[in-house]
Amino acid sequence: MPVSIPAWFLPIVVSAIGLGFYDICKKHAVRENSVMPVLFLATLSGSLLFVAGTLLFGNFSGAITCSLHQWGLLLVKSLIVAASWTCVYYAMRELPISIAAPIRASAPLWTFIGSLILFGEVPTVLQGIGMLLIFIGYYFFSVLGKLEGISFRGNRGVHLILLGTLLGAVSALYDKYLLNVIRIPRDTVQLWFSIDLVVVLGLAWLIRRTAFGHRHRFVWRWTIPATGILLILADFLYFYAVSLPEIHISILSLVRRCSCIVTFVFGVYWFHDANVKRKALALLLILLGVFLLALAG
């Protein structure tokens, strides 16, 4: 009997691959670079691509149309994401990518807890086993961080990325509310979210520059626009999956955060990260968990 793969699975897997390359470009863009201009210009690049796409395919007028109340809800999402990304970008400048990405990948744990409380999402037995394997793989990554001299208690980068991860989990839960509960069209969500985010991050950069001046020299790199473009494409597939009926945001978040597999492979060769074999074992657990989730449907 053939196995039926759920409609959300392929878009989320492709989104996860895009998110992995996004993390790699982001790490390259912020390494020894000024964070706020990188964050703003990357976001601007992705937003311009999405706006151009909606204009090209003739759905801009429909996507931009929303009530004042809906726009206010989307602005809240932009503020949450702006705070999350700011924390994560500063952390990525300080941490090895093979540690930073898996910590970020722990967001589904908090998303799962929130989805259980807010939406009553209870996984099946097979889904539960798959989720448990993924959680164990993420935990192993955190343990391996100590072998690289990274204290999870005293490291500022770890604190920032944990805060950014918690805010990311809040954003994922909010996505389900926007797309699946009050049913704002996904193109409207992504368009206004992209526009508002550029404004919010632009103001944040201006305020920081006025108050503190330049602490790090800004260097333009090709990975800055690539970061924004990869994210907007990954988000397009993600918003499509979240908009599908009867999805579990906790499971979608888990599969999407398997982007750390892509990040790990390229992080090892590009950024010369350590403890490769031990991290590979943790990745195998994550892959097995994703396979079980695909079977569970």
PDB file of C-alpha atoms in Angstrom:
ATOM      1  CA  MET A   1       0.000   0.000   0.000  1.00  0.00           C
ATOM      2  CA  PRO A   2       1.625   3.327  -1.045  1.00  0.00           C
ATOM      3  CA  VAL A   3       2.468   5.857   1.644  1.00  0.00           C
ATOM      4  CA  SER A   4       0.525   9.116   1.387  1.00  0.00           C
ATOM      5  CA  ILE A   5       2.742  12.132   2.021  1.00  0.00           C
ATOM      6  CA  PRO A   6       0.824  15.080   3.508  1.00  0.00           C
ATOM      7  CA  ALA A   7       0.332  18.195   1.360  1.00  0.00           C
ATOM      8  CA  TRP A   8       2.358  20.364   3.749  1.00  0.00           C
ATOM      9  CA  PHE A   9       5.451  18.136   3.797  1.00  0.00           C
ATOM     10  CA  LEU A  10       7.181  18.959   0.491  1.00  0.00           C
ATOM     11  CA  PRO A  11       6.740  22.763   0.781  1.00  0.00           C
ATOM     12  CA  ILE A  12       8.130  22.689   4.329  1.00  0.00           C
ATOM     13  CA  VAL A  13      11.109  20.496   3.363  1.00  0.00           C
ATOM     14  CA  VAL A  14      12.000  22.845   0.486  1.00  0.00           C
ATOM     15  CA  SER A  15      11.490  25.785   2.852  1.00  0.00           C
ATOM     16  CA  ALA A  16      13.867  24.124   5.334  1.00  0.00           C
ATOM     17  CA  ILE A  17      16.544  23.725   2.635  1.00  0.00           C
ATOM     18  CA  GLY A  18      16.164  27.389   1.712  1.00  0.00           C
ATOM     19  CA  LEU A  19      16.336  28.330   5.388  1.00  0.00           C
ATOM     20  CA  GLY A  20      19.577  26.366   5.751  1.00  0.00           C
ATOM     21  CA  PHE A  21      21.267  28.287   2.942  1.00  0.00           C
ATOM     22  CA  TYR A  22      19.791  31.486   4.421  1.00  0.00           C
ATOM     23  CA  ASP A  23      21.579  30.749   7.709  1.00  0.00           C
ATOM     24  CA  ILE A  24      24.867  30.150   5.894  1.00  0.00           C
ATOM     25  CA  CYS A  25      24.610  33.409   3.950  1.00  0.00           C
ATOM     26  CA  LYS A  26      23.577  35.218   7.135  1.00  0.00           C
ATOM     27  CA  LYS A  27      26.641  33.911   8.993  1.00  0.00           C
ATOM     28  CA  HIS A  28      28.926  35.019   6.161  1.00  0.00           C
ATOM     29  CA  ALA A  29      27.215  38.423   5.936  1.00  0.00           C
ATOM     30  CA  VAL A  30      27.523  39.312   9.644  1.00  0.00           C
ATOM     31  CA  ARG A  31      30.941  37.788  10.389  1.00  0.00           C
ATOM     32  CA  GLU A  32      33.156  40.652  11.593  1.00  0.00           C
ATOM     33  CA  ASN A  33      30.624  43.092  10.157  1.00  0.00           C
ATOM     34  CA  SER A  34      28.189  45.729  11.436  1.00  0.00           C
ATOM     35  CA  VAL A  35      24.933  43.901  12.205  1.00  0.00           C
ATOM     36  CA  MET A  36      22.155  46.496  11.802  1.00  0.00           C
ATOM     37  CA  PRO A  37      22.961  47.591   8.216  1.00  0.00           C
ATOM     38  CA  VAL A  38      23.353  43.930   7.222  1.00  0.00           C
ATOM     39  CA  LEU A  39      19.975  43.075   8.768  1.00  0.00           C
ATOM     40  CA  PHE A  40      18.227  46.075   7.196  1.00  0.00           C
ATOM     41  CA  LEU A  41      19.695  45.662   3.686  1.00  0.00           C
ATOM     42  CA  ALA A  42      19.076  41.892   3.659  1.00  0.00           C
ATOM     43  CA  THR A  43      15.448  42.433   4.667  1.00  0.00           C
ATOM     44  CA  LEU A  44      15.055  45.225   2.105  1.00  0.00           C
ATOM     45  CA  SER A  45      16.385  42.939  -0.665  1.00  0.00           C
ATOM     46  CA  GLY A  46      13.909  40.187   0.150  1.00  0.00           C
ATOM     47  CA  SER A  47      10.996  42.599   0.524  1.00  0.00           C
ATOM     48  CA  LEU A  48      11.707  44.264  -2.835  1.00  0.00           C
ATOM     49  CA  LEU A  49      11.726  40.832  -4.481  1.00  0.00           C
ATOM     50  CA  PHE A  50       8.347  39.919  -2.981  1.00  0.00           C
ATOM     51  CA  VAL A  51       6.762  43.263  -3.900  1.00  0.00           C
ATOM     52  CA  ALA A  52       8.125  42.919  -7.452  1.00  0.00           C
ATOM     53  CA  GLY A  53       6.718  39.382  -7.623  1.00  0.00           C
ATOM     54  CA  THR A  54       3.232  40.461  -6.569  1.00  0.00           C
ATOM     55  CA  LEU A  55       3.336  43.289  -9.138  1.00  0.00           C
ATOM     56  CA  LEU A  56       4.585  40.958 -11.879  1.00  0.00           C
ATOM     57  CA  PHE A  57       1.905  38.332 -11.278  1.00  0.00           C
ATOM     58  CA  GLY A  58      -0.859  40.912 -10.929  1.00  0.00           C
ATOM     59  CA  ASN A  59      -1.971  40.229  -7.349  1.00  0.00           C
ATOM     60  CA  PHE A  60      -0.461  43.285  -5.651  1.00  0.00           C
ATOM     61  CA  SER A  61      -3.751  45.178  -5.285  1.00  0.00           C
ATOM     62  CA  GLY A  62      -5.427  42.143  -3.743  1.00  0.00           C
ATOM     63  CA  ALA A  63      -2.526  41.363  -1.430  1.00  0.00           C
ATOM     64  CA  ILE A  64      -2.116  44.900  -0.111  1.00  0.00           C
ATOM     65  CA  THR A  65      -5.820  45.282   0.683  1.00  0.00           C
ATOM     66  CA  CYS A  66      -6.595  44.760   4.359  1.00  0.00           C
ATOM     67  CA  SER A  67      -8.499  46.415   7.180  1.00  0.00           C
ATOM     68  CA  LEU A  68      -6.824  48.698   9.719  1.00  0.00           C
ATOM     69  CA  HIS A  69      -7.347  46.015  12.363  1.00  0.00           C
ATOM     70  CA  GLN A  70      -5.627  43.383  10.207  1.00  0.00           C
ATOM     71  CA  TRP A  71      -2.751  45.761   9.480  1.00  0.00           C
ATOM     72  CA  GLY A  72      -2.300  46.329  13.224  1.00  0.00           C
ATOM     73  CA  LEU A  73      -2.087  42.565  13.783  1.00  0.00           C
ATOM     74  CA  LEU A  74       0.510  42.250  11.011  1.00  0.00           C
ATOM     75  CA  LEU A  75       2.520  45.130  12.478  1.00  0.00           C
ATOM     76  CA  VAL A  76       2.677  43.196  15.770  1.00  0.00           C
ATOM     77  CA  LYS A  77       4.155  40.240  13.857  1.00  0.00           C
ATOM     78  CA  SER A  78       6.749  42.533  12.280  1.00  0.00           C
ATOM     79  CA  LEU A  79       7.774  43.868  15.702  1.00  0.00           C
ATOM     80  CA  ILE A  80       8.119  40.331  17.113  1.00  0.00           C
ATOM     81  CA  VAL A  81      10.211  39.185  14.150  1.00  0.00           C
ATOM     82  CA  ALA A  82      12.354  42.340  14.151  1.00  0.00           C
ATOM     83  CA  ALA A  83      13.256  41.741  17.816  1.00  0.00           C
ATOM     84  CA  SER A  84      13.936  38.040  17.139  1.00  0.00           C
ATOM     85  CA  TRP A  85      16.145  38.662  14.102  1.00  0.00           C
ATOM     86  CA  THR A  86      18.126  41.413  15.818  1.00  0.00           C
ATOM     87  CA  CYS A  87      19.009  39.019  18.651  1.00  0.00           C
ATOM     88  CA  VAL A  88      19.854  36.199  16.242  1.00  0.00           C
ATOM     89  CA  TYR A  89      22.025  38.309  13.909  1.00  0.00           C
ATOM     90  CA  TYR A  90      24.148  39.602  16.799  1.00  0.00           C
ATOM     91  CA  ALA A  91      24.481  36.051  18.141  1.00  0.00           C
ATOM     92  CA  MET A  92      25.471  34.644  14.743  1.00  0.00           C
ATOM     93  CA  ARG A  93      28.388  37.066  14.626  1.00  0.00           C
ATOM     94  CA  GLU A  94      29.793  35.527  17.822  1.00  0.00           C
ATOM     95  CA  LEU A  95      28.900  31.810  17.736  1.00  0.00           C
ATOM     96  CA  PRO A  96      30.049  28.887  15.523  1.00  0.00           C
ATOM     97  CA  ILE A  97      27.315  28.238  12.969  1.00  0.00           C
ATOM     98  CA  SER A  98      27.098  24.536  13.865  1.00  0.00           C
ATOM     99  CA  ILE A  99      26.129  25.590  17.400  1.00  0.00           C
ATOM    100  CA  ALA A 100      24.005  28.637  16.592  1.00  0.00           C
ATOM    101  CA  ALA A 101      21.786  26.878  14.037  1.00  0.00           C
ATOM    102  CA  PRO A 102      20.842  23.923  16.270  1.00  0.00           C
ATOM    103  CA  ILE A 103      20.048  26.258  19.193  1.00  0.00           C
ATOM    104  CA  ARG A 104      17.758  28.116  16.826  1.00  0.00           C
ATOM    105  CA  ALA A 105      16.300  24.767  15.884  1.00  0.00           C
ATOM    106  CA  SER A 106      15.088  24.293  19.473  1.00  0.00           C
ATOM    107  CA  ALA A 107      12.285  26.790  18.695  1.00  0.00           C
ATOM    108  CA  PRO A 108       9.855  23.939  17.876  1.00  0.00           C
ATOM    109  CA  LEU A 109      10.016  22.774  21.497  1.00  0.00           C
ATOM    110  CA  TRP A 110       8.536  26.090  22.627  1.00  0.00           C
ATOM    111  CA  THR A 111       6.182  26.139  19.639  1.00  0.00           C
ATOM    112  CA  PHE A 112       4.973  22.663  20.623  1.00  0.00           C
ATOM    113  CA  ILE A 113       4.272  23.730  24.198  1.00  0.00           C
ATOM    114  CA  GLY A 114       2.437  26.829  23.000  1.00  0.00           C
ATOM    115  CA  SER A 115       0.429  24.923  20.363  1.00  0.00           C
ATOM    116  CA  LEU A 116      -0.612  22.356  22.972  1.00  0.00           C
ATOM    117  CA  ILE A 117      -1.869  25.100  25.291  1.00  0.00           C
ATOM    118  CA  LEU A 118      -3.355  27.503  22.711  1.00  0.00           C
ATOM    119  CA  PHE A 119      -4.596  25.220  19.913  1.00  0.00           C
ATOM    120  CA  GLY A 120      -4.922  21.822  21.614  1.00  0.00           C
ATOM    121  CA  GLU A 121      -2.516  20.145  19.156  1.00  0.00           C
ATOM    122  CA  VAL A 122      -1.953  16.601  20.465  1.00  0.00           C
ATOM    123  CA  PRO A 123       0.420  14.470  18.313  1.00  0.00           C
ATOM    124  CA  THR A 124      -0.214  10.826  17.409  1.00  0.00           C
ATOM    125  CA  VAL A 125       2.084   8.125  18.810  1.00  0.00           C
ATOM    126  CA  LEU A 126       4.222   7.991  15.648  1.00  0.00           C
ATOM    127  CA  GLN A 127       4.374  11.792  15.473  1.00  0.00           C
ATOM    128  CA  GLY A 128       5.328  11.870  19.153  1.00  0.00           C
ATOM    129  CA  ILE A 129       8.216   9.436  18.590  1.00  0.00           C
ATOM    130  CA  GLY A 130       9.451  11.479  15.616  1.00  0.00           C
ATOM    131  CA  MET A 131       9.260  14.707  17.604  1.00  0.00           C
ATOM    132  CA  LEU A 132      11.086  13.115  20.544  1.00  0.00           C
ATOM    133  CA  LEU A 133      13.958  12.000  18.287  1.00  0.00           C
ATOM    134  CA  ILE A 134      14.278  15.509  16.884  1.00  0.00           C
ATOM    135  CA  PHE A 135      14.263  17.042  20.375  1.00  0.00           C
ATOM    136  CA  ILE A 136      17.003  14.605  21.482  1.00  0.00           C
ATOM    137  CA  GLY A 137      19.097  15.552  18.441  1.00  0.00           C
ATOM    138  CA  TYR A 138      18.752  19.243  19.312  1.00  0.00           C
ATOM    139  CA  TYR A 139      19.707  18.539  22.935  1.00  0.00           C
ATOM    140  CA  PHE A 140      22.879  16.726  21.826  1.00  0.00           C
ATOM    141  CA  PHE A 141      23.863  19.808  19.854  1.00  0.00           C
ATOM    142  CA  SER A 142      23.583  21.959  22.982  1.00  0.00           C
ATOM    143  CA  VAL A 143      25.770  19.520  24.912  1.00  0.00           C
ATOM    144  CA  LEU A 144      28.374  19.536  22.139  1.00  0.00           C
ATOM    145  CA  GLY A 145      28.594  23.293  22.464  1.00  0.00           C
ATOM    146  CA  LYS A 146      30.340  22.862  25.805  1.00  0.00           C
ATOM    147  CA  LEU A 147      33.093  20.844  24.104  1.00  0.00           C
ATOM    148  CA  GLU A 148      33.900  23.916  22.025  1.00  0.00           C
ATOM    149  CA  GLY A 149      34.343  26.102  25.087  1.00  0.00           C
ATOM    150  CA  ILE A 150      30.919  27.717  24.854  1.00  0.00           C
ATOM    151  CA  SER A 151      29.239  28.216  28.219  1.00  0.00           C
ATOM    152  CA  PHE A 152      25.486  28.232  27.799  1.00  0.00           C
ATOM    153  CA  ARG A 153      25.183  30.186  31.054  1.00  0.00           C
ATOM    154  CA  GLY A 154      27.743  32.930  30.593  1.00  0.00           C
ATOM    155  CA  ASN A 155      27.973  33.496  26.837  1.00  0.00           C
ATOM    156  CA  ARG A 156      26.239  36.647  25.547  1.00  0.00           C
ATOM    157  CA  GLY A 157      25.791  35.135  22.105  1.00  0.00           C
ATOM    158  CA  VAL A 158      23.978  32.138  23.583  1.00  0.00           C
ATOM    159  CA  HIS A 159      21.699  34.410  25.623  1.00  0.00           C
ATOM    160  CA  LEU A 160      20.840  36.441  22.523  1.00  0.00           C
ATOM    161  CA  ILE A 161      20.133  33.438  20.337  1.00  0.00           C
ATOM    162  CA  LEU A 162      17.971  31.825  23.028  1.00  0.00           C
ATOM    163  CA  LEU A 163      15.941  35.029  23.328  1.00  0.00           C
ATOM    164  CA  GLY A 164      15.662  35.246  19.553  1.00  0.00           C
ATOM    165  CA  THR A 165      14.581  31.592  19.459  1.00  0.00           C
ATOM    166  CA  LEU A 166      11.822  32.133  22.031  1.00  0.00           C
ATOM    167  CA  LEU A 167      10.564  35.129  20.068  1.00  0.00           C
ATOM    168  CA  GLY A 168      10.690  33.005  16.911  1.00  0.00           C
ATOM    169  CA  ALA A 169       8.457  30.417  18.575  1.00  0.00           C
ATOM    170  CA  VAL A 170       5.996  33.173  19.517  1.00  0.00           C
ATOM    171  CA  SER A 171       6.021  34.300  15.870  1.00  0.00           C
ATOM    172  CA  ALA A 172       5.249  30.758  14.639  1.00  0.00           C
ATOM    173  CA  LEU A 173       2.245  30.474  16.965  1.00  0.00           C
ATOM    174  CA  TYR A 174       1.099  33.912  15.839  1.00  0.00           C
ATOM    175  CA  ASP A 175       1.389  32.785  12.201  1.00  0.00           C
ATOM    176  CA  LYS A 176      -1.148  30.037  12.797  1.00  0.00           C
ATOM    177  CA  TYR A 177      -3.488  32.549  14.429  1.00  0.00           C
ATOM    178  CA  LEU A 178      -3.200  34.960  11.488  1.00  0.00           C
ATOM    179  CA  LEU A 179      -3.426  32.405   8.689  1.00  0.00           C
ATOM    180  CA  ASN A 180      -5.487  29.579  10.119  1.00  0.00           C
ATOM    181  CA  VAL A 181      -7.729  31.146  12.767  1.00  0.00           C
ATOM    182  CA  ILE A 182      -8.695  34.617  11.523  1.00  0.00           C
ATOM    183  CA  ARG A 183      -7.683  33.620   7.965  1.00  0.00           C
ATOM    184  CA  ILE A 184      -5.861  36.654   6.617  1.00  0.00           C
ATOM    185  CA  PRO A 185      -4.741  35.730   3.048  1.00  0.00           C
ATOM    186  CA  ARG A 186      -1.147  34.506   3.051  1.00  0.00           C
ATOM    187  CA  ASP A 187      -0.031  36.977   0.341  1.00  0.00           C
ATOM    188  CA  THR A 188      -1.425  39.829   2.464  1.00  0.00           C
ATOM    189  CA  VAL A 189       0.412  38.523   5.520  1.00  0.00           C
ATOM    190  CA  GLN A 190       3.744  38.223   3.725  1.00  0.00           C
ATOM    191  CA  LEU A 191       3.432  41.509   1.815  1.00  0.00           C
ATOM    192  CA  TRP A 192       2.548  43.718   4.785  1.00  0.00           C
ATOM    193  CA  PHE A 193       4.929  41.812   7.072  1.00  0.00           C
ATOM    194  CA  SER A 194       7.764  42.451   4.602  1.00  0.00           C
ATOM    195  CA  ILE A 195       6.954  46.160   4.192  1.00  0.00           C
ATOM    196  CA  ASP A 196       6.470  46.805   7.911  1.00  0.00           C
ATOM    197  CA  LEU A 197       9.651  44.914   8.767  1.00  0.00           C
ATOM    198  CA  VAL A 198      11.742  47.130   6.487  1.00  0.00           C
ATOM    199  CA  VAL A 199      10.318  50.242   8.184  1.00  0.00           C
ATOM    200  CA  VAL A 200      10.817  48.868  11.710  1.00  0.00           C
ATOM    201  CA  LEU A 201      14.403  47.732  11.068  1.00  0.00           C
ATOM    202  CA  GLY A 202      15.233  50.959   9.227  1.00  0.00           C
ATOM    203  CA  LEU A 203      14.080  53.006  12.226  1.00  0.00           C
ATOM    204  CA  ALA A 204      15.997  50.715  14.611  1.00  0.00           C
ATOM    205  CA  TRP A 205      19.198  51.150  12.562  1.00  0.00           C
ATOM    206  CA  LEU A 206      18.729  54.929  12.455  1.00  0.00           C
ATOM    207  CA  ILE A 207      18.144  55.157  16.222  1.00  0.00           C
ATOM    208  CA  ARG A 208      21.143  52.939  17.006  1.00  0.00           C
ATOM    209  CA  ARG A 209      23.404  54.887  14.639  1.00  0.00           C
ATOM    210  CA  THR A 210      22.286  58.217  16.137  1.00  0.00           C
ATOM    211  CA  ALA A 211      22.676  57.044  19.722  1.00  0.00           C
ATOM    212  CA  PHE A 212      25.861  54.952  19.493  1.00  0.00           C
ATOM    213  CA  GLY A 213      27.528  55.787  16.175  1.00  0.00           C
ATOM    214  CA  HIS A 214      29.574  53.146  14.312  1.00  0.00           C
ATOM    215  CA  ARG A 215      31.063  50.432  16.545  1.00  0.00           C
ATOM    216  CA  HIS A 216      31.838  48.019  13.707  1.00  0.00           C
ATOM    217  CA  ARG A 217      32.845  48.834  10.157  1.00  0.00           C
ATOM    218  CA  PHE A 218      30.247  47.882   7.556  1.00  0.00           C
ATOM    219  CA  VAL A 219      31.471  45.814   4.581  1.00  0.00           C
ATOM    220  CA  TRP A 220      29.196  45.062   1.626  1.00  0.00           C
ATOM    221  CA  ARG A 221      29.050  41.360   0.689  1.00  0.00           C
ATOM    222  CA  TRP A 222      27.029  39.506  -1.943  1.00  0.00           C
ATOM    223  CA  THR A 223      25.567  37.323   0.819  1.00  0.00           C
ATOM    224  CA  ILE A 224      23.630  40.331   2.197  1.00  0.00           C
ATOM    225  CA  PRO A 225      20.992  40.412  -0.597  1.00  0.00           C
ATOM    226  CA  ALA A 226      21.211  36.615  -0.920  1.00  0.00           C
ATOM    227  CA  THR A 227      20.203  36.324   2.742  1.00  0.00           C
ATOM    228  CA  GLY A 228      17.029  38.352   2.238  1.00  0.00           C
ATOM    229  CA  ILE A 229      16.093  36.666  -1.039  1.00  0.00           C
ATOM    230  CA  LEU A 230      16.524  33.135   0.325  1.00  0.00           C
ATOM    231  CA  LEU A 231      14.398  33.973   3.361  1.00  0.00           C
ATOM    232  CA  ILE A 232      11.551  35.487   1.364  1.00  0.00           C
ATOM    233  CA  LEU A 233      11.417  32.365  -0.841  1.00  0.00           C
ATOM    234  CA  ALA A 234      11.530  30.026   2.166  1.00  0.00           C
ATOM    235  CA  ASP A 235       8.834  32.072   3.904  1.00  0.00           C
ATOM    236  CA  PHE A 236       6.588  31.940   0.824  1.00  0.00           C
ATOM    237  CA  LEU A 237       6.501  28.128   1.020  1.00  0.00           C
ATOM    238  CA  TYR A 238       6.149  28.235   4.809  1.00  0.00           C
ATOM    239  CA  PHE A 239       3.140  30.588   4.714  1.00  0.00           C
ATOM    240  CA  TYR A 240       1.523  28.342   2.088  1.00  0.00           C
ATOM    241  CA  ALA A 241       1.890  25.286   4.354  1.00  0.00           C
ATOM    242  CA  VAL A 242       0.598  27.139   7.438  1.00  0.00           C
ATOM    243  CA  SER A 243      -2.462  28.301   5.492  1.00  0.00           C
ATOM    244  CA  LEU A 244      -3.516  24.686   4.768  1.00  0.00           C
ATOM    245  CA  PRO A 245      -6.428  23.411   6.888  1.00  0.00           C
ATOM    246  CA  GLU A 246      -5.877  21.236   9.963  1.00  0.00           C
ATOM    247  CA  ILE A 247      -2.101  21.599  10.066  1.00  0.00           C
ATOM    248  CA  HIS A 248      -0.137  21.238  13.301  1.00  0.00           C
ATOM    249  CA  ILE A 249       2.138  24.267  13.630  1.00  0.00           C
ATOM    250  CA  SER A 250       4.287  22.338  16.122  1.00  0.00           C
ATOM    251  CA  ILE A 251       5.099  19.670  13.501  1.00  0.00           C
ATOM    252  CA  LEU A 252       5.640  22.195  10.703  1.00  0.00           C
ATOM    253  CA  SER A 253       8.063  24.116  12.910  1.00  0.00           C
ATOM    254  CA  LEU A 254       9.997  20.941  13.707  1.00  0.00           C
ATOM    255  CA  VAL A 255      10.443  19.942  10.068  1.00  0.00           C
ATOM    256  CA  ARG A 256      11.313  23.488   8.998  1.00  0.00           C
ATOM    257  CA  ARG A 257      14.009  23.778  11.647  1.00  0.00           C
ATOM    258  CA  CYS A 258      15.747  20.767  10.147  1.00  0.00           C
ATOM    259  CA  SER A 259      17.410  23.474   8.093  1.00  0.00           C
ATOM    260  CA  CYS A 260      20.239  22.960  10.595  1.00  0.00           C
ATOM    261  CA  ILE A 261      21.202  19.880   8.524  1.00  0.00           C
ATOM    262  CA  VAL A 262      22.085  22.078   5.541  1.00  0.00           C
ATOM    263  CA  THR A 263      23.737  24.579   7.864  1.00  0.00           C
ATOM    264  CA  PHE A 264      25.790  21.833   9.506  1.00  0.00           C
ATOM    265  CA  VAL A 265      27.106  20.334   6.267  1.00  0.00           C
ATOM    266  CA  PHE A 266      28.200  23.659   4.795  1.00  0.00           C
ATOM    267  CA  GLY A 267      29.291  25.039   8.161  1.00  0.00           C
ATOM    268  CA  VAL A 268      31.785  22.202   8.506  1.00  0.00           C
ATOM    269  CA  TYR A 269      33.442  22.872   5.135  1.00  0.00           C
ATOM    270  CA  TRP A 270      33.003  26.630   4.828  1.00  0.00           C
ATOM    271  CA  PHE A 271      33.547  27.778   8.420  1.00  0.00           C
ATOM    272  CA  HIS A 272      35.716  24.827   9.588  1.00  0.00           C
ATOM    273  CA  ASP A 273      33.587  23.910  12.632  1.00  0.00           C
ATOM    274  CA  ALA A 274      34.755  21.196  15.033  1.00  0.00           C
ATOM    275  CA  ASN A 275      33.358  17.914  16.503  1.00  0.00           C
ATOM    276  CA  VAL A 276      31.990  16.817  13.137  1.00  0.00           C
ATOM    277  CA  LYS A 277      31.360  13.123  13.918  1.00  0.00           C
ATOM    278  CA  ARG A 278      29.461  13.774  17.136  1.00  0.00           C
ATOM    279  CA  LYS A 279      27.331  16.439  15.502  1.00  0.00           C
ATOM    280  CA  ALA A 280      26.633  14.065  12.608  1.00  0.00           C
ATOM    281  CA  LEU A 281      25.130  11.553  15.069  1.00  0.00           C
ATOM    282  CA  ALA A 282      22.767  14.231  16.372  1.00  0.00           C
ATOM    283  CA  LEU A 283      21.797  15.038  12.788  1.00  0.00           C
ATOM    284  CA  LEU A 284      20.943  11.382  12.103  1.00  0.00           C
ATOM    285  CA  LEU A 285      18.468  11.452  14.977  1.00  0.00           C
ATOM    286  CA  ILE A 286      16.861  14.580  13.524  1.00  0.00           C
ATOM    287  CA  LEU A 287      16.618  13.000  10.056  1.00  0.00           C
ATOM    288  CA  LEU A 288      15.008   9.854  11.482  1.00  0.00           C
ATOM    289  CA  GLY A 289      12.496  11.988  13.344  1.00  0.00           C
ATOM    290  CA  VAL A 290      11.581  13.886  10.165  1.00  0.00           C
ATOM    291  CA  PHE A 291      11.136  10.579   8.309  1.00  0.00           C
ATOM    292  CA  LEU A 292       8.692   9.355  10.978  1.00  0.00           C
ATOM    293  CA  LEU A 293       6.729  12.608  10.774  1.00  0.00           C
ATOM    294  CA  ALA A 294       6.418  12.185   7.005  1.00  0.00           C
ATOM    295  CA  LEU A 295       5.120   8.627   7.478  1.00  0.00           C
ATOM    296  CA  ALA A 296       2.679   9.750  10.148  1.00  0.00           C
ATOM    297  CA  GLY A 297       1.058  12.221   7.758  1.00  0.00           C
TER     298      GLY A 297
END
